CSV table of C-alpha atoms in Angstrom, one decimal:
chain,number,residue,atom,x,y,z
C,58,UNK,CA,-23.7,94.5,25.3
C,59,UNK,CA,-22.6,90.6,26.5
C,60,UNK,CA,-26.1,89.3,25.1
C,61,UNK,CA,-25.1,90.8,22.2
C,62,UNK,CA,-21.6,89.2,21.8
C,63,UNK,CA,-22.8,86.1,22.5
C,64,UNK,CA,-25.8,85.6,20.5
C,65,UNK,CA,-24.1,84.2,17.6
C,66,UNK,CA,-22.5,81.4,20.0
C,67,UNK,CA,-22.5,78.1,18.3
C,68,UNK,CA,-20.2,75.3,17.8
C,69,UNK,CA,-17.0,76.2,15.4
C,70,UNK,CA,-16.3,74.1,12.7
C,71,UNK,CA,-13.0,73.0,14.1
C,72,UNK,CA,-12.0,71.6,17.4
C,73,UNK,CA,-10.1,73.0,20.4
C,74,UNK,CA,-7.5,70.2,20.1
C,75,UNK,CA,-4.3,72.3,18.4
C,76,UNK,CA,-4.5,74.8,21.4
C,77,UNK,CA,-4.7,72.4,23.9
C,78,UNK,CA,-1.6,71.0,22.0
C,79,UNK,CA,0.6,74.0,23.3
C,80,UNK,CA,-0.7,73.9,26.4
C,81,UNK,CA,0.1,70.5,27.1
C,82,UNK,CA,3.3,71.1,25.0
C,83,UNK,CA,4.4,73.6,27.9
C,84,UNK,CA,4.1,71.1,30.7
C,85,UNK,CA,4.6,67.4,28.8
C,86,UNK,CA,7.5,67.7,26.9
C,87,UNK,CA,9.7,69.1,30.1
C,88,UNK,CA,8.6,66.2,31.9
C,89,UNK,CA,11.1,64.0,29.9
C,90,UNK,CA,13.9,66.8,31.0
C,91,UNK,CA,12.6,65.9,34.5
C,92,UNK,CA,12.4,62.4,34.1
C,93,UNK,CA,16.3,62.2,32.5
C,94,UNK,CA,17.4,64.6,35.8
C,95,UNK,CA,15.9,62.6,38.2
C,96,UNK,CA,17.6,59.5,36.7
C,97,UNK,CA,14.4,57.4,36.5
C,98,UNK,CA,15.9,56.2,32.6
C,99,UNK,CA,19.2,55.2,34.2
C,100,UNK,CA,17.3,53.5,37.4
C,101,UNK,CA,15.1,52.0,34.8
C,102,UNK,CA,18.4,50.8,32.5
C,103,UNK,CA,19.4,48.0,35.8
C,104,UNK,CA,15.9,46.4,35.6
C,105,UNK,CA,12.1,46.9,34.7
C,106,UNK,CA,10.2,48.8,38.4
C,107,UNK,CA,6.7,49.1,39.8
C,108,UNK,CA,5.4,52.8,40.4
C,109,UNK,CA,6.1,51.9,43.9
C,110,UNK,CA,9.6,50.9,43.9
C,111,UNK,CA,10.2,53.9,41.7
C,112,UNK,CA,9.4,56.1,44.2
C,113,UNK,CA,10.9,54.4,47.0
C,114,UNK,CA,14.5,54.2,44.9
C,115,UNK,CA,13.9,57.7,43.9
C,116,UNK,CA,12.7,59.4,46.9
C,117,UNK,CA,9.7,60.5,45.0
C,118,UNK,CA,6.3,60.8,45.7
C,119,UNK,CA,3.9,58.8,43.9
C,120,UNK,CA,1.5,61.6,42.9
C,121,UNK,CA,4.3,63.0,40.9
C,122,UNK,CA,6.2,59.8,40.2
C,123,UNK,CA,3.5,58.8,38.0
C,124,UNK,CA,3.0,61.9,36.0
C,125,UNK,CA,6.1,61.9,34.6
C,126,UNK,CA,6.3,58.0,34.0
C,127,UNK,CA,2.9,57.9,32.2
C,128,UNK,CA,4.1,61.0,30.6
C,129,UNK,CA,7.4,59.2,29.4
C,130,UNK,CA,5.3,56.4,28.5
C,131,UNK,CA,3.0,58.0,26.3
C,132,UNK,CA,5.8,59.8,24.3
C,133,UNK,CA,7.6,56.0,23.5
C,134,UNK,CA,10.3,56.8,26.2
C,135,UNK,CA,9.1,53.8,28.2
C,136,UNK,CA,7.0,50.9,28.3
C,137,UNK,CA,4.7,49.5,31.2
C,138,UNK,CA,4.2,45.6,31.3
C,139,UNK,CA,2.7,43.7,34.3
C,140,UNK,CA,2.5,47.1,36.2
C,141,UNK,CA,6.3,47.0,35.3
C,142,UNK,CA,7.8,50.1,33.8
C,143,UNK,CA,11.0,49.6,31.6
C,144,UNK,CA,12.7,51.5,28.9
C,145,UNK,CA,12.0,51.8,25.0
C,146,UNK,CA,14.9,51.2,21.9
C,147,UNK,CA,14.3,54.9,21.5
C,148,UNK,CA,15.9,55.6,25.3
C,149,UNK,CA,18.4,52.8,25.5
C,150,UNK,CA,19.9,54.2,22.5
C,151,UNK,CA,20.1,57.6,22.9
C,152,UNK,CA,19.3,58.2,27.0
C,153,UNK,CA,21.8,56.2,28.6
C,154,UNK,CA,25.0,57.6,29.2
C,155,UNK,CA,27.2,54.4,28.1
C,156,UNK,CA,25.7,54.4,25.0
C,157,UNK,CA,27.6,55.5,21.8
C,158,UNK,CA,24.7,57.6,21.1
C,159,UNK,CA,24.1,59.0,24.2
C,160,UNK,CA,21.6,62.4,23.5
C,161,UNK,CA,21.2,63.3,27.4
C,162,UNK,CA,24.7,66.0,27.2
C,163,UNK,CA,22.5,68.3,25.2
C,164,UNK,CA,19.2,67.6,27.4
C,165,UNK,CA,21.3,68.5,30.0
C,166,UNK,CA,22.0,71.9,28.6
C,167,UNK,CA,18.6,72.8,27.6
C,168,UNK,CA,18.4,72.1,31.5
C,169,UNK,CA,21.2,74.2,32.5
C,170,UNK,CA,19.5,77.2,30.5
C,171,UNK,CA,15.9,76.9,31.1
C,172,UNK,CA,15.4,80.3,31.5
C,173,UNK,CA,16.2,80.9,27.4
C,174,UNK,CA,13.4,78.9,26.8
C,175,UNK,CA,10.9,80.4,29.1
C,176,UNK,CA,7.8,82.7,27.7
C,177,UNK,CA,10.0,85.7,29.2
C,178,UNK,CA,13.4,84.7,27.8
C,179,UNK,CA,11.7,83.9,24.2
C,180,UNK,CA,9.6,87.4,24.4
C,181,UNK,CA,13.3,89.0,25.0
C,182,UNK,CA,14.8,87.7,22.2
C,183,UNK,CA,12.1,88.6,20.1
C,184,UNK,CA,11.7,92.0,21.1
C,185,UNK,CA,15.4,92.6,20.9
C,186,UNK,CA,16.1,90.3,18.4
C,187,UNK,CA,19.5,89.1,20.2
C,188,UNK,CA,20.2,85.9,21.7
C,189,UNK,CA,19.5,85.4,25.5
C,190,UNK,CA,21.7,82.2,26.5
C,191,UNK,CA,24.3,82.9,29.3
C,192,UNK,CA,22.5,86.5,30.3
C,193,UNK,CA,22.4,87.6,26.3
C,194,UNK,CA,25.7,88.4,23.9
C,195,UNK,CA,28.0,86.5,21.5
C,196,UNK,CA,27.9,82.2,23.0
C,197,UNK,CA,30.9,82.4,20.9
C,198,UNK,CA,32.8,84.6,22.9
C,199,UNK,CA,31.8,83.4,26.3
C,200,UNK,CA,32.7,80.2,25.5
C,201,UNK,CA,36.5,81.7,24.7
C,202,UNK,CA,36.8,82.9,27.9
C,203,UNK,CA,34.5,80.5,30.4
C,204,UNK,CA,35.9,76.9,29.6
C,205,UNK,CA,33.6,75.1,31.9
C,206,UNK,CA,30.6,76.2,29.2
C,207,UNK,CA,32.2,75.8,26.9
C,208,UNK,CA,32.8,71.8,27.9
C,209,UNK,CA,29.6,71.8,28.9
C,210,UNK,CA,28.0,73.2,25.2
C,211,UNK,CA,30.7,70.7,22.9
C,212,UNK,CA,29.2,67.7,25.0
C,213,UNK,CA,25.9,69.0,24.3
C,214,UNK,CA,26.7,69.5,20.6
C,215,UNK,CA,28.6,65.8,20.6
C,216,UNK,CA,25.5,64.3,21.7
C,217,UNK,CA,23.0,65.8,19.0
C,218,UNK,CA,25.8,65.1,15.6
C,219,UNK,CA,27.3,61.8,16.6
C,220,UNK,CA,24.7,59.3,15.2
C,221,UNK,CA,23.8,61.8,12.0
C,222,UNK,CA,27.6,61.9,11.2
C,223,UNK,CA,27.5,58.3,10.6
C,224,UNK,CA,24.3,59.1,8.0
C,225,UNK,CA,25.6,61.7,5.6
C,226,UNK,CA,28.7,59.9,4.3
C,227,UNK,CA,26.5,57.4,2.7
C,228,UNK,CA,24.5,59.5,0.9
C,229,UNK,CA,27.0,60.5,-2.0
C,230,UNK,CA,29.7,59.0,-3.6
C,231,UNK,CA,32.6,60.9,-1.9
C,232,UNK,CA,35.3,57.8,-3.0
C,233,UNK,CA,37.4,60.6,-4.7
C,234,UNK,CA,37.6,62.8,-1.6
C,235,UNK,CA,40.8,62.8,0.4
C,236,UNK,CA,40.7,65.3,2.8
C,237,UNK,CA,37.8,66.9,4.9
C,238,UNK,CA,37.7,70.4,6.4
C,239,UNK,CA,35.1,70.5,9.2
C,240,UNK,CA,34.4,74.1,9.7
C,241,UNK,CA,33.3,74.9,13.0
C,242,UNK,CA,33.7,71.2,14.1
C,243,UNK,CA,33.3,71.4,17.9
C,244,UNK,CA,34.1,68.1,19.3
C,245,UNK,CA,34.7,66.8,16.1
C,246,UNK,CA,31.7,64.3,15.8
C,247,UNK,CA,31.2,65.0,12.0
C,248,UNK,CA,34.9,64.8,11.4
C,249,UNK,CA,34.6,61.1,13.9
C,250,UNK,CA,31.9,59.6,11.7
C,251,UNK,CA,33.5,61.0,7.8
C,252,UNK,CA,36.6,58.8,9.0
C,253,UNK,CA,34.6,55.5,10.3
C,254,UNK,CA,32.5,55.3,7.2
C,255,UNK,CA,34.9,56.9,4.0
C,256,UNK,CA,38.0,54.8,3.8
C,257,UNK,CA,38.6,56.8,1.2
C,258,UNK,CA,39.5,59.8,3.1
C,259,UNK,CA,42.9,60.5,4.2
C,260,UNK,CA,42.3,62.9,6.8
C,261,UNK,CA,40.0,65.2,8.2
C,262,UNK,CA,40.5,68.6,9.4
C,263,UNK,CA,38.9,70.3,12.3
C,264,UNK,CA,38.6,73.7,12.1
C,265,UNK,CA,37.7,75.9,15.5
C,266,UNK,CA,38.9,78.3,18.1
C,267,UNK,CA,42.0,77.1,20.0
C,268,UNK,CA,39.8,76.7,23.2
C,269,UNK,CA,37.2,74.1,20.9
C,270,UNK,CA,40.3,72.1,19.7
C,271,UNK,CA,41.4,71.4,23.2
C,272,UNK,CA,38.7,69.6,23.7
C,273,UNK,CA,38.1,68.3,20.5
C,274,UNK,CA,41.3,66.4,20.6
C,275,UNK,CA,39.4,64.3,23.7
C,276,UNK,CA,37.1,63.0,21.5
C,277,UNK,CA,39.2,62.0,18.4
C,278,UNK,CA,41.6,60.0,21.4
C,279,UNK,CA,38.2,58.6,23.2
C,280,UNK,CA,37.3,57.0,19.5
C,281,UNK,CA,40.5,56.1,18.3
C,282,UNK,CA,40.6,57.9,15.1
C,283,UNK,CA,43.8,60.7,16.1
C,284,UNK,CA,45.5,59.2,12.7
C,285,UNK,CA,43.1,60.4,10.5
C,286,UNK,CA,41.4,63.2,12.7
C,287,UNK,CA,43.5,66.4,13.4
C,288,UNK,CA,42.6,70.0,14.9
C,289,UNK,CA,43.3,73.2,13.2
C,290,UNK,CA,43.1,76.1,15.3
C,291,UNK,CA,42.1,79.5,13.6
C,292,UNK,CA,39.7,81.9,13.8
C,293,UNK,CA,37.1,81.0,10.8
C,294,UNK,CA,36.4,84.4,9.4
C,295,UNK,CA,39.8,85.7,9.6
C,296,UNK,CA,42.3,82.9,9.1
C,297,UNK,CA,43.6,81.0,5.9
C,298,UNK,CA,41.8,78.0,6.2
C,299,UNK,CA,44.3,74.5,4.9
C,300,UNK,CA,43.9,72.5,2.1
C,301,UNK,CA,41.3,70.1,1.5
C,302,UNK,CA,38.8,69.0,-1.0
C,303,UNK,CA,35.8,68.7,1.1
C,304,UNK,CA,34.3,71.3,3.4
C,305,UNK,CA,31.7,70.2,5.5
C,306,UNK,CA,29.5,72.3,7.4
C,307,UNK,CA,27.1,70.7,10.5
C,308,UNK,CA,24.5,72.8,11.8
C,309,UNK,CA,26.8,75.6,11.3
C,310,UNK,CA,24.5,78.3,8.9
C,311,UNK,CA,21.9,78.7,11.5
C,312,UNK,CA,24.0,80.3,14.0
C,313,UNK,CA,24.1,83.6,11.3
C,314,UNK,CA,22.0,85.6,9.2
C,315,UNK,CA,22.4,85.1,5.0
C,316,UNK,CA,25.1,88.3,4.8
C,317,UNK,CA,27.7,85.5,7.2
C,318,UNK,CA,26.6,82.7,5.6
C,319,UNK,CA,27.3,84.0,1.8
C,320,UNK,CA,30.5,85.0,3.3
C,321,UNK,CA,31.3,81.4,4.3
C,322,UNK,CA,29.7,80.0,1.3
C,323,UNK,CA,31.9,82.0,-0.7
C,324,UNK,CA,35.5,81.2,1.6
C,325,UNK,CA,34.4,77.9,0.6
C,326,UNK,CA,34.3,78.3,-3.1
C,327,UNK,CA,37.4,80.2,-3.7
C,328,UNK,CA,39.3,77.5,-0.7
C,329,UNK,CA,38.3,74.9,-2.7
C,330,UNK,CA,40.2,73.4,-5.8
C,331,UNK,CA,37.9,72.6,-8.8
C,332,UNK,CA,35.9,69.4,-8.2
C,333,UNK,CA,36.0,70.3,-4.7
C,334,UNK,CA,32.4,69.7,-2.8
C,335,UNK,CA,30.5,71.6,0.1
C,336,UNK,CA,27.7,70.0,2.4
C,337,UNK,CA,25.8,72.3,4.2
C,338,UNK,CA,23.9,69.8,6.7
C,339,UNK,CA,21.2,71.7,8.4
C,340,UNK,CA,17.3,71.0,9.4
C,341,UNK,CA,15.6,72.3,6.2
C,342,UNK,CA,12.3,74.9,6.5
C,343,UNK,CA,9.8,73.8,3.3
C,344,UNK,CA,10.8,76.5,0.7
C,345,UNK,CA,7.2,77.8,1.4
C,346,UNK,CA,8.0,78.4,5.2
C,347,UNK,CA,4.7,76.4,6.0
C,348,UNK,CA,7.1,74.4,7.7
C,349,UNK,CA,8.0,71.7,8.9
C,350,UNK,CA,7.2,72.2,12.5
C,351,UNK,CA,10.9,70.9,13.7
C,352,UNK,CA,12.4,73.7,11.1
C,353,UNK,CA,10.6,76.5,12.9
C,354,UNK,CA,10.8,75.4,16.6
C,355,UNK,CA,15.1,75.0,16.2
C,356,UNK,CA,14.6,78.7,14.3
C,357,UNK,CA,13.1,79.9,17.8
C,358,UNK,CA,16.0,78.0,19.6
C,359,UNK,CA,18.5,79.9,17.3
C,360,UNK,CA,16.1,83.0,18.8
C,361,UNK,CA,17.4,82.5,22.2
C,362,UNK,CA,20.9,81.4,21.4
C,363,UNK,CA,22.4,82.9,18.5
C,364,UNK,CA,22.2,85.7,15.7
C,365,UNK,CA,20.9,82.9,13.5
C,366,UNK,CA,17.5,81.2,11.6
C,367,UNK,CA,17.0,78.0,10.3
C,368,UNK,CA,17.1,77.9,6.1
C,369,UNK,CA,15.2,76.1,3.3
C,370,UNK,CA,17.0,74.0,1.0
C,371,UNK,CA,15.5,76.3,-1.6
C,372,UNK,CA,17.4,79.2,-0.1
C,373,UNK,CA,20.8,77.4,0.4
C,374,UNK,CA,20.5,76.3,-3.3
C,375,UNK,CA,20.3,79.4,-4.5
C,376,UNK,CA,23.1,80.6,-2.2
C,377,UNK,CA,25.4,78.3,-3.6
C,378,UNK,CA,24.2,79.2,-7.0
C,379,UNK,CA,25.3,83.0,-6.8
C,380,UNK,CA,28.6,81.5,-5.4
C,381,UNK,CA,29.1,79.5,-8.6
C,382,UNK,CA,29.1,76.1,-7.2
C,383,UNK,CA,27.3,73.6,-9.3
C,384,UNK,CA,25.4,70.3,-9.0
C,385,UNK,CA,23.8,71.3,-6.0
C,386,UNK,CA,21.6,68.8,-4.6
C,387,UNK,CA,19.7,68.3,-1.6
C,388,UNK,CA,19.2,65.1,0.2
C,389,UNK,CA,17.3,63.6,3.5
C,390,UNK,CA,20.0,62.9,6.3
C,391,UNK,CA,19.7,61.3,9.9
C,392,UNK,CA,16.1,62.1,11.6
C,393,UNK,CA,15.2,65.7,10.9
C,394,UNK,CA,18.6,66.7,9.2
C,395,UNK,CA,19.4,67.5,5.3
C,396,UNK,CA,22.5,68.2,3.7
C,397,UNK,CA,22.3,70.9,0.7
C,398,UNK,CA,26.0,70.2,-1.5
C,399,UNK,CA,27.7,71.7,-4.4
C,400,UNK,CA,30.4,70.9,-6.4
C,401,UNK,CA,33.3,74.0,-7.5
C,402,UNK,CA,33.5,73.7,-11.4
């Protein structure tokens, strides 16, 4: 029976390469997440190290030690000169913790939760299609009553929206706009960067939980903008939301399924005065769902955190079609990011 399996063997007509991919994916990728917890990038910031005087500041083996920093290096996170390691643009910028655009607060939380992205916490949330971050439930909720997380996820969420909120206000002509309305704002980055870059607006409104506003109101103080940034505390789905002529929503549709996000879409609409706007800013699937492969990997994160998929432009279009917005447009934000808008006739 074997000689008969096998006596067609010959070579395929594509490589093993894309399998090996995962593989590697599995073991590389976390090696950044080691490398930014082991503070080898902030070591790295006060000057350029050999392999051995990493270790020996570090503590760390060399076996080890140079996994990860040949790892890093191959990704663009670092550079190696003269047998000298030192850091890239890409981790000055966004990898050290004095920067503006310090990334490393939401690192830090994929840390805190490895065991959502694990092959078991994944095959959970499939299988029961519910979220399993924080031992499975509503994040929402937990993060009402466990303050600590939720400081923790709002610095994690500040650190992925602060650069692209500096993006999308240049993208459209939103001179006539005088007040924003950021649902779901969190620490207010979106709210932060509409005010630095539209002079224009008059205000912007964050809209959250009580709990979320708290700590929002750190931020709008730490950049100087609590003139033209306020907090609104409500609930989103239940309360009046105020006045305004812009609604702005920032990765805010992939934390529901289309029933919650027609809901909002249609709050929106009848909220808004005509000639008011909505910008959906999201990470776009290809209205083909062949991709891209960004699109589907934050759809599995939405797997182990909330009720929520990723959606294609195609789909948020039509959305705000059946609403009755019109103009819709979609255009390329910040990195990875879109924003899908509509005008209120």
């Amino acid at each position: 029976m074997a000689q008969e399996k096998t006596s067609g063997l010959q070579l395929p007509g594509v490589d093993d390469r894309p399998l090996w991919d995962v593989v590697f994916a599995i073991y590389g990728y976390p090696a950044l997440l080691l490398a930014h917890r082991l503070k080898i990038f902030s070591t790295l910031a006060e000057k350029a190290r050999t392999l051995p005087e990493i270790c020996e500041t570090l503590n760390l083996k060399q076996r080890p030690a140079e996994a990860i920093l040949t790892t890093a290096t191959s990704l663009g996170f670092l550079s190696l000169n003269k047998e000298r390691y030192s850091l890239t643009p890409v981790t000055e910028t966004y990898l050290l913790e004095e920067s503006p655009n310090y990334f490393g607060f939401f690192w830090d939380m994929m840390i805190d939760n490895y065991q959502v992205s694990t092959i078991a916490g994944l095959e959970k949330a499939v299988l029961a299609d519910a979220p399993q971050a924080y031992g499975g439930g509503d994040i929402f909720k937990t993060h009402e009553e466990q303050a600590a997380l939720l400081r923790r996820f709002t610095a994690g969420m500040h650190s992925i929206s602060i650069t692209s909120a500096l993006v999308w206000p240049t993208l459209l002509d939103f001179s006539g706009h005088r007040v924003m309305l950021d649902i779901g704002g969190g620490s207010g980055a979106h709210s932060i960067g509409a005010v630095l870059k539209l002079p224009n607006l008059k205000q912007a409104l964050l809209l959250d939980f009580s709990p979320v506003c708290e700590v929002a109101e750190e931020y709008i103080v730490r950049f100087g903008v609590q003139d033209r940034v306020k907090t609104h505390a409500a609930n989103i789905w239940q309360d009046h939301w105020p006045a305004a002529d812009l609604h702005f929503f920032s990765n805010m549709y992939h934390d529901w399924m289309p029933d919650k996000c027609h809901f909002l879409t249609a709050k929106s609409f009848t909220s808004l005065e005509p000639g008011g706007r909505i910008v959906i800013h999201e990470m776009l699937y290809d209205d083909d769902k062949t991709g891209p492969f960004t699109a589907a990997a934050f759809s599995m994160v939405m797997m182990g955190w909330t009720e929520g998929k990723q959606y294609s432009g195609g789909e948020l279009t039509t959305m705000l079609d059946e609403i009755g917005f019109q103009d819709i447009q979609i255009h390329k934000a910040f990195g990875y990011h879109s924003i899908v808008t509509g005008v209120r006739p």
